[in-house]
GROMACS .gro file of C-alpha atoms in nm:
model
  418
    1UNK     CA    1   1.522  -2.462   2.097
    2UNK     CA    2   1.328  -2.613   1.811
    3UNK     CA    3   1.199  -2.334   1.583
    4UNK     CA    4   0.965  -2.347   1.283
    5UNK     CA    5   0.963  -2.058   1.036
    6UNK     CA    6   0.666  -2.020   0.801
    7UNK     CA    7   0.791  -1.856   0.483
    8UNK     CA    8   1.116  -1.882   0.282
    9UNK     CA    9   1.132  -1.533   0.137
   10UNK     CA   10   1.412  -1.292   0.219
   11UNK     CA   11   1.258  -1.234   0.567
   12UNK     CA   12   1.225  -1.603   0.651
   13UNK     CA   13   1.568  -1.697   0.512
   14UNK     CA   14   1.758  -1.428   0.703
   15UNK     CA   15   1.568  -1.526   1.017
   16UNK     CA   16   1.665  -1.891   0.969
   17UNK     CA   17   2.027  -1.788   0.917
   18UNK     CA   18   2.036  -1.590   1.243
   19UNK     CA   19   1.853  -1.855   1.447
   20UNK     CA   20   2.061  -2.150   1.331
   21UNK     CA   21   2.370  -1.939   1.391
   22UNK     CA   22   2.258  -1.909   1.752
   23UNK     CA   23   2.248  -2.286   1.780
   24UNK     CA   24   1.875  -2.351   1.742
   25UNK     CA   25   1.718  -2.641   1.555
   26UNK     CA   26   1.541  -2.467   1.266
   27UNK     CA   27   1.285  -2.587   1.011
   28UNK     CA   28   1.157  -2.361   0.731
   29UNK     CA   29   0.826  -2.442   0.562
   30UNK     CA   30   0.730  -2.290   0.227
   31UNK     CA   31   0.484  -2.385  -0.045
   32UNK     CA   32   0.726  -2.293  -0.325
   33UNK     CA   33   1.000  -2.526  -0.455
   34UNK     CA   34   1.296  -2.308  -0.350
   35UNK     CA   35   1.375  -1.993  -0.148
   36UNK     CA   36   1.283  -1.639  -0.248
   37UNK     CA   37   1.045  -1.724  -0.532
   38UNK     CA   38   0.767  -1.485  -0.431
   39UNK     CA   39   0.806  -1.116  -0.341
   40UNK     CA   40   1.185  -1.145  -0.303
   41UNK     CA   41   1.244  -1.287  -0.649
   42UNK     CA   42   1.274  -0.976  -0.868
   43UNK     CA   43   1.213  -0.673  -0.649
   44UNK     CA   44   1.364  -0.326  -0.691
   45UNK     CA   45   1.697  -0.435  -0.546
   46UNK     CA   46   1.743  -0.134  -0.318
   47UNK     CA   47   1.861  -0.144   0.042
   48UNK     CA   48   1.729   0.206   0.097
   49UNK     CA   49   1.769   0.272   0.468
   50UNK     CA   50   1.764   0.648   0.408
   51UNK     CA   51   1.419   0.637   0.244
   52UNK     CA   52   1.177   0.543   0.522
   53UNK     CA   53   0.892   0.743   0.369
   54UNK     CA   54   0.554   0.607   0.483
   55UNK     CA   55   0.289   0.580   0.215
   56UNK     CA   56   0.039   0.732   0.459
   57UNK     CA   57   0.112   1.105   0.463
   58UNK     CA   58  -0.083   1.428   0.394
   59UNK     CA   59   0.099   1.489   0.065
   60UNK     CA   60   0.042   1.136  -0.063
   61UNK     CA   61  -0.333   1.152   0.000
   62UNK     CA   62  -0.376   1.422  -0.266
   63UNK     CA   63  -0.149   1.240  -0.509
   64UNK     CA   64  -0.343   0.917  -0.460
   65UNK     CA   65  -0.672   1.083  -0.548
   66UNK     CA   66  -0.518   1.221  -0.869
   67UNK     CA   67  -0.369   0.884  -0.959
   68UNK     CA   68  -0.698   0.697  -0.913
   69UNK     CA   69  -0.837   0.851  -1.232
   70UNK     CA   70  -0.535   0.792  -1.456
   71UNK     CA   71  -0.496   0.463  -1.640
   72UNK     CA   72  -0.116   0.490  -1.649
   73UNK     CA   73  -0.084   0.598  -1.284
   74UNK     CA   74   0.165   0.416  -1.059
   75UNK     CA   75  -0.106   0.332  -0.802
   76UNK     CA   76  -0.428   0.140  -0.866
   77UNK     CA   77  -0.694   0.074  -0.603
   78UNK     CA   78  -0.946  -0.200  -0.677
   79UNK     CA   79  -1.063  -0.339  -0.341
   80UNK     CA   80  -1.393  -0.474  -0.474
   81UNK     CA   81  -1.605  -0.608  -0.190
   82UNK     CA   82  -1.312  -0.727   0.020
   83UNK     CA   83  -1.378  -0.613   0.381
   84UNK     CA   84  -1.008  -0.652   0.467
   85UNK     CA   85  -0.916  -0.403   0.193
   86UNK     CA   86  -1.165  -0.141   0.311
   87UNK     CA   87  -1.057  -0.189   0.673
   88UNK     CA   88  -0.694  -0.140   0.562
   89UNK     CA   89  -0.788   0.179   0.373
   90UNK     CA   90  -0.957   0.318   0.684
   91UNK     CA   91  -0.646   0.257   0.895
   92UNK     CA   92  -0.434   0.408   0.616
   93UNK     CA   93  -0.634   0.732   0.616
   94UNK     CA   94  -0.603   0.753   0.994
   95UNK     CA   95  -0.225   0.759   0.952
   96UNK     CA   96  -0.230   1.040   0.694
   97UNK     CA   97  -0.151   1.317   0.939
   98UNK     CA   98   0.175   1.508   0.974
   99UNK     CA   99   0.228   1.387   1.330
  100UNK     CA  100   0.167   1.021   1.253
  101UNK     CA  101   0.374   1.032   0.935
  102UNK     CA  102   0.671   1.167   1.132
  103UNK     CA  103   0.623   0.904   1.402
  104UNK     CA  104   0.606   0.624   1.144
  105UNK     CA  105   0.916   0.762   0.970
  106UNK     CA  106   1.112   0.731   1.296
  107UNK     CA  107   0.996   0.374   1.348
  108UNK     CA  108   1.088   0.269   0.995
  109UNK     CA  109   1.423   0.448   1.008
  110UNK     CA  110   1.515   0.291   1.341
  111UNK     CA  111   1.483  -0.058   1.197
  112UNK     CA  112   1.624   0.027   0.852
  113UNK     CA  113   1.948   0.178   0.985
  114UNK     CA  114   1.992  -0.113   1.223
  115UNK     CA  115   1.935  -0.354   0.937
  116UNK     CA  116   2.208  -0.185   0.734
  117UNK     CA  117   2.450  -0.257   1.020
  118UNK     CA  118   2.336  -0.619   1.029
  119UNK     CA  119   2.399  -0.659   0.655
  120UNK     CA  120   2.753  -0.535   0.709
  121UNK     CA  121   2.804  -0.799   0.979
  122UNK     CA  122   2.673  -1.076   0.752
  123UNK     CA  123   2.900  -0.966   0.468
  124UNK     CA  124   3.202  -0.965   0.701
  125UNK     CA  125   3.123  -1.321   0.814
  126UNK     CA  126   3.003  -1.485   0.493
  127UNK     CA  127   3.098  -1.269   0.193
  128UNK     CA  128   2.782  -1.361  -0.005
  129UNK     CA  129   2.781  -1.266  -0.374
  130UNK     CA  130   2.467  -1.079  -0.477
  131UNK     CA  131   2.560  -0.804  -0.726
  132UNK     CA  132   2.620  -0.558  -0.442
  133UNK     CA  133   2.670  -0.190  -0.530
  134UNK     CA  134   2.765   0.054  -0.254
  135UNK     CA  135   2.739   0.373  -0.455
  136UNK     CA  136   2.436   0.521  -0.284
  137UNK     CA  137   2.085   0.590  -0.411
  138UNK     CA  138   1.992   0.893  -0.620
  139UNK     CA  139   1.634   1.018  -0.581
  140UNK     CA  140   1.540   1.239  -0.877
  141UNK     CA  141   1.248   1.480  -0.918
  142UNK     CA  142   1.070   1.628  -1.219
  143UNK     CA  143   0.788   1.790  -1.024
  144UNK     CA  144   0.863   2.104  -0.819
  145UNK     CA  145   0.587   2.039  -0.563
  146UNK     CA  146   0.706   1.685  -0.504
  147UNK     CA  147   1.060   1.816  -0.461
  148UNK     CA  148   0.941   2.065  -0.197
  149UNK     CA  149   0.773   1.778  -0.011
  150UNK     CA  150   1.095   1.578  -0.037
  151UNK     CA  151   1.287   1.866   0.118
  152UNK     CA  152   1.060   1.853   0.421
  153UNK     CA  153   1.096   1.474   0.447
  154UNK     CA  154   1.474   1.509   0.417
  155UNK     CA  155   1.468   1.747   0.714
  156UNK     CA  156   1.267   1.493   0.913
  157UNK     CA  157   1.506   1.209   0.828
  158UNK     CA  158   1.812   1.425   0.897
  159UNK     CA  159   1.669   1.530   1.236
  160UNK     CA  160   1.652   1.159   1.319
  161UNK     CA  161   2.022   1.112   1.247
  162UNK     CA  162   2.029   1.001   0.884
  163UNK     CA  163   2.174   1.203   0.599
  164UNK     CA  164   1.963   1.265   0.291
  165UNK     CA  165   2.145   1.538   0.098
  166UNK     CA  166   1.989   1.774  -0.155
  167UNK     CA  167   2.201   1.817  -0.468
  168UNK     CA  168   2.174   2.026  -0.783
  169UNK     CA  169   2.087   1.895  -1.128
  170UNK     CA  170   2.451   1.949  -1.231
  171UNK     CA  171   2.572   1.739  -0.939
  172UNK     CA  172   2.311   1.479  -1.024
  173UNK     CA  173   2.442   1.453  -1.379
  174UNK     CA  174   2.800   1.426  -1.254
  175UNK     CA  175   2.700   1.132  -1.037
  176UNK     CA  176   2.497   0.961  -1.309
  177UNK     CA  177   2.567   1.069  -1.670
  178UNK     CA  178   2.328   0.800  -1.799
  179UNK     CA  179   2.041   1.038  -1.707
  180UNK     CA  180   2.124   1.266  -2.001
  181UNK     CA  181   1.790   1.201  -2.173
  182UNK     CA  182   1.591   1.354  -1.884
  183UNK     CA  183   1.839   1.618  -1.766
  184UNK     CA  184   1.626   1.911  -1.887
  185UNK     CA  185   1.321   1.773  -1.703
  186UNK     CA  186   1.489   1.751  -1.362
  187UNK     CA  187   1.424   2.011  -1.092
  188UNK     CA  188   1.654   1.859  -0.831
  189UNK     CA  189   1.765   1.543  -0.653
  190UNK     CA  190   1.840   1.387  -0.318
  191UNK     CA  191   2.145   1.168  -0.271
  192UNK     CA  192   2.199   0.912   0.003
  193UNK     CA  193   2.560   0.798  -0.021
  194UNK     CA  194   2.535   0.517   0.237
  195UNK     CA  195   2.246   0.331   0.075
  196UNK     CA  196   2.310   0.018  -0.130
  197UNK     CA  197   2.161  -0.206  -0.395
  198UNK     CA  198   2.183  -0.575  -0.472
  199UNK     CA  199   1.992  -0.884  -0.577
  200UNK     CA  200   1.770  -1.009  -0.292
  201UNK     CA  201   1.715  -1.341  -0.468
  202UNK     CA  202   2.088  -1.409  -0.492
  203UNK     CA  203   2.143  -1.302  -0.132
  204UNK     CA  204   1.857  -1.517  -0.005
  205UNK     CA  205   1.984  -1.824  -0.187
  206UNK     CA  206   2.337  -1.767  -0.055
  207UNK     CA  207   2.211  -1.747   0.304
  208UNK     CA  208   1.981  -2.046   0.251
  209UNK     CA  209   2.282  -2.255   0.149
  210UNK     CA  210   2.474  -2.145   0.458
  211UNK     CA  211   2.175  -2.213   0.683
  212UNK     CA  212   2.133  -2.559   0.531
  213UNK     CA  213   2.502  -2.637   0.583
  214UNK     CA  214   2.458  -2.536   0.947
  215UNK     CA  215   2.167  -2.776   0.995
  216UNK     CA  216   1.850  -2.590   0.891
  217UNK     CA  217   1.582  -2.818   0.747
  218UNK     CA  218   1.389  -2.680   0.449
  219UNK     CA  219   1.046  -2.820   0.372
  220UNK     CA  220   0.983  -2.683   0.025
  221UNK     CA  221   0.663  -2.765  -0.160
  222UNK     CA  222   0.483  -2.797   0.174
  223UNK     CA  223   0.179  -2.576   0.230
  224UNK     CA  224   0.132  -2.458   0.587
  225UNK     CA  225  -0.237  -2.445   0.679
  226UNK     CA  226  -0.232  -2.312   1.034
  227UNK     CA  227  -0.050  -2.254   1.360
  228UNK     CA  228  -0.116  -2.506   1.635
  229UNK     CA  229  -0.210  -2.318   1.954
  230UNK     CA  230  -0.325  -2.468   2.281
  231UNK     CA  231  -0.384  -2.289   2.610
  232UNK     CA  232  -0.240  -1.969   2.472
  233UNK     CA  233   0.087  -2.124   2.351
  234UNK     CA  234   0.207  -2.198   1.997
  235UNK     CA  235   0.308  -2.563   1.971
  236UNK     CA  236   0.384  -2.598   1.602
  237UNK     CA  237   0.253  -2.572   1.247
  238UNK     CA  238   0.004  -2.784   1.055
  239UNK     CA  239   0.048  -2.847   0.683
  240UNK     CA  240  -0.163  -3.023   0.424
  241UNK     CA  241   0.026  -3.345   0.493
  242UNK     CA  242   0.162  -3.334   0.847
  243UNK     CA  243   0.204  -3.153   1.178
  244UNK     CA  244   0.538  -3.010   1.290
  245UNK     CA  245   0.589  -2.946   1.659
  246UNK     CA  246   0.828  -2.686   1.798
  247UNK     CA  247   0.914  -2.470   2.096
  248UNK     CA  248   0.845  -2.154   1.897
  249UNK     CA  249   0.700  -2.048   1.561
  250UNK     CA  250   0.808  -1.748   1.352
  251UNK     CA  251   0.549  -1.624   1.105
  252UNK     CA  252   0.727  -1.474   0.802
  253UNK     CA  253   0.465  -1.546   0.538
  254UNK     CA  254   0.445  -1.195   0.391
  255UNK     CA  255   0.105  -1.101   0.250
  256UNK     CA  256  -0.031  -1.443   0.349
  257UNK     CA  257   0.039  -1.385   0.720
  258UNK     CA  258  -0.305  -1.245   0.818
  259UNK     CA  259  -0.476  -1.575   0.733
  260UNK     CA  260  -0.258  -1.759   0.984
  261UNK     CA  261  -0.332  -1.511   1.261
  262UNK     CA  262  -0.704  -1.510   1.185
  263UNK     CA  263  -0.695  -1.879   1.277
  264UNK     CA  264  -0.577  -1.787   1.627
  265UNK     CA  265  -0.817  -1.490   1.664
  266UNK     CA  266  -0.568  -1.212   1.596
  267UNK     CA  267  -0.618  -0.937   1.337
  268UNK     CA  268  -0.309  -0.836   1.138
  269UNK     CA  269  -0.370  -0.531   0.912
  270UNK     CA  270  -0.145  -0.641   0.627
  271UNK     CA  271  -0.271  -0.626   0.269
  272UNK     CA  272  -0.098  -0.727  -0.056
  273UNK     CA  273   0.031  -0.438  -0.267
  274UNK     CA  274   0.123  -0.580  -0.607
  275UNK     CA  275   0.440  -0.444  -0.763
  276UNK     CA  276   0.600  -0.508  -1.101
  277UNK     CA  277   0.947  -0.523  -1.247
  278UNK     CA  278   1.113  -0.561  -1.587
  279UNK     CA  279   1.474  -0.680  -1.613
  280UNK     CA  280   1.697  -0.659  -1.921
  281UNK     CA  281   2.054  -0.752  -2.000
  282UNK     CA  282   2.281  -0.449  -2.048
  283UNK     CA  283   2.625  -0.606  -2.015
  284UNK     CA  284   2.884  -0.334  -1.958
  285UNK     CA  285   2.690  -0.062  -2.140
  286UNK     CA  286   2.780   0.292  -2.036
  287UNK     CA  287   2.424   0.393  -2.130
  288UNK     CA  288   2.292   0.204  -1.826
  289UNK     CA  289   2.304   0.371  -1.482
  290UNK     CA  290   2.572   0.270  -1.234
  291UNK     CA  291   2.387   0.421  -0.934
  292UNK     CA  292   2.053   0.295  -0.808
  293UNK     CA  293   1.779   0.546  -0.885
  294UNK     CA  294   1.435   0.645  -0.759
  295UNK     CA  295   1.198   0.828  -0.994
  296UNK     CA  296   0.958   1.004  -0.759
  297UNK     CA  297   0.699   1.105  -1.019
  298UNK     CA  298   0.636   0.752  -1.149
  299UNK     CA  299   0.723   0.566  -0.826
  300UNK     CA  300   0.977   0.352  -1.010
  301UNK     CA  301   1.327   0.246  -0.912
  302UNK     CA  302   1.618   0.140  -1.131
  303UNK     CA  303   1.894  -0.090  -1.007
  304UNK     CA  304   2.203  -0.220  -1.182
  305UNK     CA  305   2.250  -0.585  -1.087
  306UNK     CA  306   2.576  -0.688  -1.249
  307UNK     CA  307   2.508  -0.723  -1.625
  308UNK     CA  308   2.134  -0.661  -1.572
  309UNK     CA  309   1.924  -0.350  -1.523
  310UNK     CA  310   1.592  -0.368  -1.343
  311UNK     CA  311   1.303  -0.122  -1.342
  312UNK     CA  312   1.054  -0.187  -1.062
  313UNK     CA  313   0.771  -0.026  -0.874
  314UNK     CA  314   0.401   0.072  -0.889
  315UNK     CA  315   0.139  -0.055  -0.648
  316UNK     CA  316  -0.196  -0.221  -0.704
  317UNK     CA  317  -0.442  -0.315  -0.433
  318UNK     CA  318  -0.639  -0.593  -0.597
  319UNK     CA  319  -0.616  -0.887  -0.360
  320UNK     CA  320  -0.391  -1.181  -0.440
  321UNK     CA  321  -0.399  -1.146  -0.818
  322UNK     CA  322  -0.042  -1.181  -0.952
  323UNK     CA  323  -0.118  -1.141  -1.321
  324UNK     CA  324   0.088  -0.895  -1.528
  325UNK     CA  325  -0.153  -0.708  -1.757
  326UNK     CA  326  -0.020  -0.587  -2.091
  327UNK     CA  327  -0.090  -0.223  -2.003
  328UNK     CA  328   0.131  -0.244  -1.691
  329UNK     CA  329   0.409  -0.404  -1.896
  330UNK     CA  330   0.377  -0.116  -2.141
  331UNK     CA  331   0.394   0.146  -1.863
  332UNK     CA  332   0.715  -0.009  -1.730
  333UNK     CA  333   0.883  -0.030  -2.070
  334UNK     CA  334   0.772   0.316  -2.185
  335UNK     CA  335   0.893   0.488  -1.870
  336UNK     CA  336   1.223   0.297  -1.865
  337UNK     CA  337   1.285   0.376  -2.232
  338UNK     CA  338   1.219   0.747  -2.172
  339UNK     CA  339   1.494   0.746  -1.909
  340UNK     CA  340   1.742   0.531  -2.095
  341UNK     CA  341   1.652   0.543  -2.468
  342UNK     CA  342   1.984   0.394  -2.580
  343UNK     CA  343   1.896   0.063  -2.412
  344UNK     CA  344   1.678  -0.193  -2.588
  345UNK     CA  345   1.402  -0.244  -2.332
  346UNK     CA  346   1.180  -0.431  -2.576
  347UNK     CA  347   1.427  -0.707  -2.655
  348UNK     CA  348   1.328  -0.997  -2.429
  349UNK     CA  349   1.246  -0.811  -2.105
  350UNK     CA  350   1.176  -1.044  -1.811
  351UNK     CA  351   0.860  -0.935  -1.631
  352UNK     CA  352   0.766  -1.015  -1.273
  353UNK     CA  353   0.498  -0.928  -1.021
  354UNK     CA  354   0.503  -0.976  -0.645
  355UNK     CA  355   0.267  -0.915  -0.354
  356UNK     CA  356   0.435  -0.688  -0.101
  357UNK     CA  357   0.290  -0.718   0.252
  358UNK     CA  358   0.188  -0.361   0.330
  359UNK     CA  359   0.070  -0.227   0.665
  360UNK     CA  360  -0.144   0.088   0.672
  361UNK     CA  361   0.132   0.281   0.851
  362UNK     CA  362   0.417   0.129   0.640
  363UNK     CA  363   0.584   0.001   0.959
  364UNK     CA  364   0.651  -0.375   0.974
  365UNK     CA  365   0.516  -0.598   1.249
  366UNK     CA  366   0.789  -0.787   1.436
  367UNK     CA  367   0.820  -0.955   1.773
  368UNK     CA  368   0.573  -1.102   2.019
  369UNK     CA  369   0.199  -1.097   1.957
  370UNK     CA  370   0.042  -1.209   2.284
  371UNK     CA  371   0.055  -1.583   2.210
  372UNK     CA  372   0.345  -1.749   2.386
  373UNK     CA  373   0.598  -1.895   2.145
  374UNK     CA  374   0.460  -1.715   1.837
  375UNK     CA  375   0.671  -1.436   1.689
  376UNK     CA  376   0.585  -1.219   1.390
  377UNK     CA  377   0.822  -1.100   1.118
  378UNK     CA  378   0.605  -0.957   0.843
  379UNK     CA  379   0.444  -0.644   0.697
  380UNK     CA  380   0.762  -0.487   0.558
  381UNK     CA  381   0.594  -0.364   0.239
  382UNK     CA  382   0.840  -0.220  -0.014
  383UNK     CA  383   1.125  -0.229   0.240
  384UNK     CA  384   1.147  -0.604   0.301
  385UNK     CA  385   1.490  -0.625   0.138
  386UNK     CA  386   1.602  -0.318   0.331
  387UNK     CA  387   1.484  -0.439   0.672
  388UNK     CA  388   1.532  -0.816   0.649
  389UNK     CA  389   1.867  -0.846   0.824
  390UNK     CA  390   1.771  -0.623   1.116
  391UNK     CA  391   1.432  -0.790   1.162
  392UNK     CA  392   1.597  -1.133   1.165
  393UNK     CA  393   1.844  -1.027   1.433
  394UNK     CA  394   1.560  -0.889   1.646
  395UNK     CA  395   1.376  -1.222   1.625
  396UNK     CA  396   1.691  -1.417   1.715
  397UNK     CA  397   1.747  -1.199   2.021
  398UNK     CA  398   1.388  -1.239   2.134
  399UNK     CA  399   1.403  -1.617   2.098
  400UNK     CA  400   1.725  -1.622   2.302
  401UNK     CA  401   1.575  -1.400   2.570
  402UNK     CA  402   1.833  -1.128   2.505
  403UNK     CA  403   1.776  -0.754   2.508
  404UNK     CA  404   1.724  -0.640   2.149
  405UNK     CA  405   1.978  -0.392   2.014
  406UNK     CA  406   1.704  -0.147   1.916
  407UNK     CA  407   1.384  -0.061   2.107
  408UNK     CA  408   1.073  -0.232   1.970
  409UNK     CA  409   0.828   0.043   2.065
  410UNK     CA  410   0.588   0.091   1.776
  411UNK     CA  411   0.712  -0.215   1.584
  412UNK     CA  412   0.497  -0.487   1.740
  413UNK     CA  413   0.137  -0.590   1.677
  414UNK     CA  414   0.028  -0.418   1.999
  415UNK     CA  415   0.022  -0.077   1.827
  416UNK     CA  416  -0.292  -0.185   1.641
  417UNK     CA  417  -0.461  -0.297   1.963
  418UNK     CA  418  -0.423   0.027   2.159
   0.00000   0.00000   0.00000
């Protein structure tokens, strides 16, 4: 089959890799000049399958209200007069119940664990180099109430077949001595030994090269303007300069996906959640962490990517603004320096911001959407890097008419249409 993929981020690239591997004729269209230059470029680097914690939950509602009135808070909400933002907020609040949070956790975990298996398959076949660390992820807590909430969430995740182990502060320090500066502040930690970290940009470029060698056509610098649909069937993609016809279209355009579906009378509740990162060179310094970390209080993650260390996180709902205000840079550097004061965070840090495609229930939208030949692969939020490989394999199986290896209940667009 002839397939067009809109979007060359980590989701679109892994999808192209799987589809061309199945023997399809694949074309990828992206407005940027190369792969993975948007949200995938400098994200947190974590493949955190054991952390499928939906943003919409009873405990997070109270935290969000507290954060709204703090300038240095990790979450900012500035929807202005954007109807899409207010509609998203309404759907978000509807998901902030214990029952729905548990249901959404299961849906996220189902795809995340499957994706981890798919990454292992890709590594066995291709051996891509992307600063991979398989030392687990350490989730640390400085707030006792947040730690109690994490205990409950750990029980939920464990009941669904995934280990998230509570450890003492002493055990935490044994695993990561570089946390010495905050040891006295810690109240506990969770450790997930099977989680991983790595550079999504490096991985995406490695798979893009393999996909190109296998025949994938990449149309970089080409802006897609709409999906061509006639008589209920997707026939291709229109760009500013041309029309590309195909047997099927995969929409993997991240936060820009809703605009494409609006053109075919479908509503996709995905809204951009801007995140930030700062990356510094640390070489072989023993003062830098060797395990990927999550700081629950500040909603920041730290990942060692070879000779680099990256601090990433926060969330701002302010439309498609990708600016990096000085105060957000300062928050990143101040928090990172408080964790690792021996590292020089203010010597040439490389800042980045990206628009993560967030659904109100934190569950991505993959699969069929009611228009023949149009498949969705978007809405992964902060877990795009975690879920990319599994989502791509699902799309490839659907295109081939095969039974998917995981059930898709609750993962498709239909959940928003009753």
